[in-house]
Coordinates of C-alpha atoms in Angstrom, one line a residue:
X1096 CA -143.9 -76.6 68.9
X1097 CA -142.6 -73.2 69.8
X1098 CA -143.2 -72.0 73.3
X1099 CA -146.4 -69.7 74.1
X1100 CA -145.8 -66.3 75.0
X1101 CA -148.0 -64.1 77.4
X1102 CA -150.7 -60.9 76.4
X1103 CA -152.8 -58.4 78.5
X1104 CA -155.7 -58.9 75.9
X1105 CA -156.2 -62.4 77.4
X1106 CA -159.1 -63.9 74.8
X1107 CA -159.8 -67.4 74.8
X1108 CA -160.0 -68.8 71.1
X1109 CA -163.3 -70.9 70.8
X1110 CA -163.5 -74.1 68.9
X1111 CA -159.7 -74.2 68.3
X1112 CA -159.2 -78.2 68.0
X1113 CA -162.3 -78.4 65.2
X1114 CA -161.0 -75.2 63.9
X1115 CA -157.3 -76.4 63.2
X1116 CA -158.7 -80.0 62.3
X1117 CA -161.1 -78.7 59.6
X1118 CA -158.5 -76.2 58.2
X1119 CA -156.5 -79.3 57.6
X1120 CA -152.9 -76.8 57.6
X1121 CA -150.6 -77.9 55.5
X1122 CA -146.7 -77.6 55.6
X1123 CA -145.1 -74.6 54.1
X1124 CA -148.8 -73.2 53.6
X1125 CA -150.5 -69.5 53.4
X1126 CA -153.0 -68.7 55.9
X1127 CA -155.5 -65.7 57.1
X1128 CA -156.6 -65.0 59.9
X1129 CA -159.1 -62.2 59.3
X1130 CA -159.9 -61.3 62.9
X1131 CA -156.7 -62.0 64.8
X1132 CA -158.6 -61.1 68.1
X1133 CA -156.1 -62.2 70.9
X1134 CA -154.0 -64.4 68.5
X1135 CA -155.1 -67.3 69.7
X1136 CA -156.5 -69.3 66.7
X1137 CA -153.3 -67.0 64.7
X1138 CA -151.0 -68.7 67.2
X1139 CA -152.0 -72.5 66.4
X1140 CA -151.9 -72.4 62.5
X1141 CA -148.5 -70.7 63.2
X1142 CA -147.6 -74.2 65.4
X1143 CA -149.7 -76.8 63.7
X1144 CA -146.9 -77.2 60.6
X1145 CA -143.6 -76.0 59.6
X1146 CA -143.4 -73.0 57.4
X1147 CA -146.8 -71.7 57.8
X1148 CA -146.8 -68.2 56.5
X1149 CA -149.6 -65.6 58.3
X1150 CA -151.4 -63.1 57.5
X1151 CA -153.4 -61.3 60.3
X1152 CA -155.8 -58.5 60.3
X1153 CA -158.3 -57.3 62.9
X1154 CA -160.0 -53.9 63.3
X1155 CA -159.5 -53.2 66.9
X1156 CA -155.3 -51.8 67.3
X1157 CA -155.8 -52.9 70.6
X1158 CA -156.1 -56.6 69.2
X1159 CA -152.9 -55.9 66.9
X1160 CA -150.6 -54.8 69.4
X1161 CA -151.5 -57.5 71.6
X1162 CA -151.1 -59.7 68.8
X1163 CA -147.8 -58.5 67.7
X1164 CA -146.7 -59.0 71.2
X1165 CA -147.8 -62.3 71.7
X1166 CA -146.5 -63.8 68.7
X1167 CA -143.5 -61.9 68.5
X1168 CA -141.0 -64.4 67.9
X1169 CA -143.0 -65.1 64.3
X1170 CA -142.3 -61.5 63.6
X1171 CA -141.4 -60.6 60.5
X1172 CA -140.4 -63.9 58.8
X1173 CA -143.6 -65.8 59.2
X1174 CA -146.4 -63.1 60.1
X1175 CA -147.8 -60.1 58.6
X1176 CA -150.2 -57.4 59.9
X1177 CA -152.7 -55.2 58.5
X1178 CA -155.6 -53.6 61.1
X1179 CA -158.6 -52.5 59.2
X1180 CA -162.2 -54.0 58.3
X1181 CA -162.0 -57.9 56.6
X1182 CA -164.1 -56.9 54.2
X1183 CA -161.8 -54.3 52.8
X1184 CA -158.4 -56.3 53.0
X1185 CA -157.2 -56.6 49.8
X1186 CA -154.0 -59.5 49.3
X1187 CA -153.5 -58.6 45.7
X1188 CA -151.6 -61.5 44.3
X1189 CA -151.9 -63.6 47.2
X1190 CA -154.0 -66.8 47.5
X1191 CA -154.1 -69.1 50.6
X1192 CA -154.6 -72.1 51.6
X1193 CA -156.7 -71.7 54.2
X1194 CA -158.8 -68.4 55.3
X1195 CA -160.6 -68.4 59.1
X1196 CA -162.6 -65.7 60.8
X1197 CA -163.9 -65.5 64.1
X1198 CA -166.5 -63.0 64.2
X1199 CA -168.3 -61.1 66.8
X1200 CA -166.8 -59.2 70.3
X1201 CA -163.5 -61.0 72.1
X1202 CA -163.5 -61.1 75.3
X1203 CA -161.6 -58.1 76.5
X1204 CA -163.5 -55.7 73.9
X1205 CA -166.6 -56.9 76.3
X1206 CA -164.3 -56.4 80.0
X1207 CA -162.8 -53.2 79.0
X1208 CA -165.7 -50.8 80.5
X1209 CA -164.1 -47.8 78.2
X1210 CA -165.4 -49.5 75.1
X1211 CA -168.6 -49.7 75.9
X1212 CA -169.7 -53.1 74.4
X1213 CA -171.7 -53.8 78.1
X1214 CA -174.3 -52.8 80.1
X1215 CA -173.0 -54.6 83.1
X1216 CA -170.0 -51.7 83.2
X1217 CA -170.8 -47.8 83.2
X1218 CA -169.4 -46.2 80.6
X1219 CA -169.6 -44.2 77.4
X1220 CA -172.1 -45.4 74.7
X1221 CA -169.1 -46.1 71.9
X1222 CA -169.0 -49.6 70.9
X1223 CA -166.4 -49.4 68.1
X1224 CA -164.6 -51.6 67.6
X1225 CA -162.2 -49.3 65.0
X1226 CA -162.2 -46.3 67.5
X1227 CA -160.3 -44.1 65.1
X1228 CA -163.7 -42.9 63.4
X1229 CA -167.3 -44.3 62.5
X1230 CA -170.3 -43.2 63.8
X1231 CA -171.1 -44.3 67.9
X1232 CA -174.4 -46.0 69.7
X1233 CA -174.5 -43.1 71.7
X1234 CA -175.2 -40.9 68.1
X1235 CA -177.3 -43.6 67.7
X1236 CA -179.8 -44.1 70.5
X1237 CA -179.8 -39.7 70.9
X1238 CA -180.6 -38.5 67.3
X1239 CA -182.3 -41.5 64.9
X1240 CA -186.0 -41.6 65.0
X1241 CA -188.5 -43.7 66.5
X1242 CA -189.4 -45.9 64.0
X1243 CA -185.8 -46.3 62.6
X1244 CA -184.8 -47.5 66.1
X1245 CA -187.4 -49.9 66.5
X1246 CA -186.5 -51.3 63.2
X1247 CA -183.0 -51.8 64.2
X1248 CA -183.4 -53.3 67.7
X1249 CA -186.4 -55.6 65.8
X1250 CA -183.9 -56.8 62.7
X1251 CA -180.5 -56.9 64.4
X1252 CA -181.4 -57.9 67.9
X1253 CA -184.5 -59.8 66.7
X1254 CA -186.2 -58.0 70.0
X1255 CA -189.8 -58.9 70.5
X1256 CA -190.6 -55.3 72.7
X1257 CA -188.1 -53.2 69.9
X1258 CA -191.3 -51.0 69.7
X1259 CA -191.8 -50.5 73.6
X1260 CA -187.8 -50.7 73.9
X1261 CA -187.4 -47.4 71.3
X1262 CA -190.6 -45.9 73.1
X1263 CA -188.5 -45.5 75.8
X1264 CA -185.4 -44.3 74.5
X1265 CA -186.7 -41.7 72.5
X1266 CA -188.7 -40.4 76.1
X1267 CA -185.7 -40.7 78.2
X1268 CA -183.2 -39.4 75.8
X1269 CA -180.5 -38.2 75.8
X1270 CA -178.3 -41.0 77.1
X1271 CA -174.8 -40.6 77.9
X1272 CA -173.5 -44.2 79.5
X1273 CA -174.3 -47.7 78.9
X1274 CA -176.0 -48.8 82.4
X1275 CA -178.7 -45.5 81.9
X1276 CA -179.3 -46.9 78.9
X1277 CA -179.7 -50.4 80.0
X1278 CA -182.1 -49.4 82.7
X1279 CA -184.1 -47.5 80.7
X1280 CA -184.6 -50.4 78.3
X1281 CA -185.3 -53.1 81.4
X1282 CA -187.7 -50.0 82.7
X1283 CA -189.9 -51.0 79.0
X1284 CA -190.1 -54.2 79.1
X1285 CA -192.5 -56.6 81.2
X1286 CA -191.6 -57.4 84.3
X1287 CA -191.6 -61.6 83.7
X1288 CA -188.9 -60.7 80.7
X1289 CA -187.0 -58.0 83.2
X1290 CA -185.9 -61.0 85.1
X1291 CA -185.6 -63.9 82.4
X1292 CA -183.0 -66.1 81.7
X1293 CA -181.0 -63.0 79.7
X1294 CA -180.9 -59.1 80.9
X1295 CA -183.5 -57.4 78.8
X1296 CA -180.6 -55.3 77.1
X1297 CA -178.6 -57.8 75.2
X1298 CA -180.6 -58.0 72.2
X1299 CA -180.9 -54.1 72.2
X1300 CA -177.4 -53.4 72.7
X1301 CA -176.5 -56.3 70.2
X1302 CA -178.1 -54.3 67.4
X1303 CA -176.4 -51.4 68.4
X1304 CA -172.8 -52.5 67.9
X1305 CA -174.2 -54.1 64.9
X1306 CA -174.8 -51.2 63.6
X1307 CA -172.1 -49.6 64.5
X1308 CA -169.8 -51.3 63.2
X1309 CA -171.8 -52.6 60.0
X1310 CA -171.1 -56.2 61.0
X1311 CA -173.2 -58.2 58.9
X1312 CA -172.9 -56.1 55.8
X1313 CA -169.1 -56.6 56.5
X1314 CA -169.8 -60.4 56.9
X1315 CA -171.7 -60.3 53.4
X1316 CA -168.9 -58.4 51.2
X1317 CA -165.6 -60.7 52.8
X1318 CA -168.2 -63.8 52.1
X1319 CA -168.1 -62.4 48.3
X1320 CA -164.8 -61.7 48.0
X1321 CA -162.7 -64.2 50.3
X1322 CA -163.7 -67.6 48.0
X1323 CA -161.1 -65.4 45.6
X1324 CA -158.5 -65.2 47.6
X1325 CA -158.3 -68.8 48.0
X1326 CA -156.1 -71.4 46.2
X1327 CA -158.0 -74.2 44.4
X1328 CA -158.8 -77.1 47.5
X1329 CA -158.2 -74.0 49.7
X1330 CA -160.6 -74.3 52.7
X1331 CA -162.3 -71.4 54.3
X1332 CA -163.8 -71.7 58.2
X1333 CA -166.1 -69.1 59.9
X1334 CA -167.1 -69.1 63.7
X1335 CA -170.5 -67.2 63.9
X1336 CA -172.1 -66.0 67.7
X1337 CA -175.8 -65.5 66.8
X1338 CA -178.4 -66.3 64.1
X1339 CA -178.0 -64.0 61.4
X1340 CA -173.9 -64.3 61.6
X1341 CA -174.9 -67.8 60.7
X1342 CA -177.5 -67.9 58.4
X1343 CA -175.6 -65.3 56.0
X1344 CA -172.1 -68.0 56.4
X1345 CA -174.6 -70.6 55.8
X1346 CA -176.6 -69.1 52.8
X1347 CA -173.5 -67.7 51.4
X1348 CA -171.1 -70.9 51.3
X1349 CA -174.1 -73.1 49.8
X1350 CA -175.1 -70.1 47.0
X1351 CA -171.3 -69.6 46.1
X1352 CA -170.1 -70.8 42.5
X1353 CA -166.7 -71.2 44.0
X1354 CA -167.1 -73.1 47.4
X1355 CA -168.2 -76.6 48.0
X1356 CA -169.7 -77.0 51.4
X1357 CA -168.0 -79.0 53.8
X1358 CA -170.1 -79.3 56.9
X1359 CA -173.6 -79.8 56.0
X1360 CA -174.7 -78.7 60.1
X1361 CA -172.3 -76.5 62.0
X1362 CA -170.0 -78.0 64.5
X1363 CA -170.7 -76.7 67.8
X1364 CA -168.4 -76.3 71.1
X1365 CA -167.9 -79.9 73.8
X1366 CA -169.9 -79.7 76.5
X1367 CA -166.8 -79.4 78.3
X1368 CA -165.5 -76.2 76.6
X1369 CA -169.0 -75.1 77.0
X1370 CA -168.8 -75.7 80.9
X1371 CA -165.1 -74.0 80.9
X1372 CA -166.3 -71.3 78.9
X1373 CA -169.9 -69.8 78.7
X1374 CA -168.9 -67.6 76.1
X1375 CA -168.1 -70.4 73.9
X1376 CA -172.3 -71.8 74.0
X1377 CA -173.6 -70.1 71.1
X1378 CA -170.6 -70.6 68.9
X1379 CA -171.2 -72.5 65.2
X1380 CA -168.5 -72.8 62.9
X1381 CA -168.9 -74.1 59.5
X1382 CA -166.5 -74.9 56.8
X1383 CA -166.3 -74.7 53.1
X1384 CA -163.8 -75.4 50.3
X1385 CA -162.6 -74.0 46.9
X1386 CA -163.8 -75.8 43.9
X1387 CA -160.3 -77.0 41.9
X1388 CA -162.3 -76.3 39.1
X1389 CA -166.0 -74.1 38.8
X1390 CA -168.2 -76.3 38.0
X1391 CA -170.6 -76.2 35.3

């Protein structure tokens, strides 16, 4: 094993034993990671045989410089780069043997206040994760309509009050920072759900940086495409945060001609990386493999 190096964008990689186990690496194989995040899962295929090749892509170029740092001595001989969206990554002739993504916000994409991923930090309504253009929650939450807002927060956040929660938005609008926002949306709800088990903004600004950053339609189009990019017994894994990350992996490893489900349920986090880290509780990963041949 080659020695670990150090990065600022200090993510901790969730599920990493099941993930490496299930990928099964092989020696001298081709891998993609297709959110390097803080390198961490990158970093472990890298060490797990001799050879590996990498290939990683993320769309944050915060995430790719730390990456590129922290894996440096694999630089250029047995890792590539390519920042962008997964869903529009194109290998050409390249197929791997094993593909993994780890979706949904790292950890310092949620500490970094500047981002704007949480309401616990004031600061700019952006929540991009590709900062270099796209539209922003703050264009969001000022400018679409009532009814378009309530369908979001409903569908993407799956928000019981969405009505009551875009009610208030459009009333208190314009917003400017995350915590105004944030207030205004506990300020909507009941007071019994104001101080539940969850602040009453998560599933509000969960739909947000959904829709900024087209998430789930992403998901769907690398879901359609990645099975491709695969060699034949090639074996792809996906880490999913919340429900409808994991009922579109789910629906769309079963309904795929060229993917054989491997785990029938999704393997969940120990209790003890659960207790270590929180972050890690609503992780499900789920694996599925290449067909040698399509069936008939």
């Amino acid at each position: 094993m080659k020695a670990r190096t150090t990065s600022t964008f200090n993510h901790r990689s969730v599920l990493s034993e099941e993930l490496i186990e299930g990928l099964n690496v092989l020696p001298g194989g081709q891998y993609l990671d297709a959110t390097a995040g803080g390198g961490g899962h990158s970093e472990l295929i890298l060490n797990a045989e001799e050879k590996i090749k990498l290939w990683a892509t993320d769309r944050d170029e915060t995430a790719i410089a730390a990456v590129k740092t922290r894996l440096a001595q694999y630089y250029p001989q047995q890792l590539e780069f390519w920042q962008g969206n997964f869903a529009d990554y194109e290998p050409g002739d390249l197929l791997f043997d094993g593909i993994i993504a780890d979706l949904g916000v790292s950890s310092p994409q949620l500490d970094a206040a500047e981002r704007g991923f949480s309401f616990r930090h004031t600061a700019p309504l952006d929540m991009r994760m590709d900062r270099s253009g796209g539209i922003t929650a703050e264009e969001i939450v000022n400018h679409w309509k009532e009814v378009s807002l309530a369908d979001l927060i409903y569908t993407y956040g799956e928000e019981r009050f969405s009505r009551r929660i875009a009610k208030a938005i459009v009333q208190q609008r314009p917003f400017r920072s995350t915590t105004d926002l944030s207030d205004a949306i506990a300020s909507a709800v009941p007071g019994k759900y104001r101080h539940g088990r969850i602040h009453p903004a998560t599933r509000t600004f969960q739909a947000l940086r959904i829709e900024v950053n087209q998430e789930l339609k992403s998901l769907e189009k690398f879901i359609e495409v990645a099975p491709t990019w695969l060699k034949p017994g090639g074996i792809i894994g996906i880490i999913s945060f919340h429900s409808l990350e994991d009922r579109i992996v789910k629906h769309r490893f079963r309904d795929s001609e060229l993917l054989k489900v491997i785990t029938k349920k999704p393997i969940v986090p120990r209790r003890d990386e659960q207790r270590e880290n929180p972050r890690s509780r609503s992780a499900k990963l789920r694996f599925a493999k290449r067909y040698a041949l399509v069936p008939d």
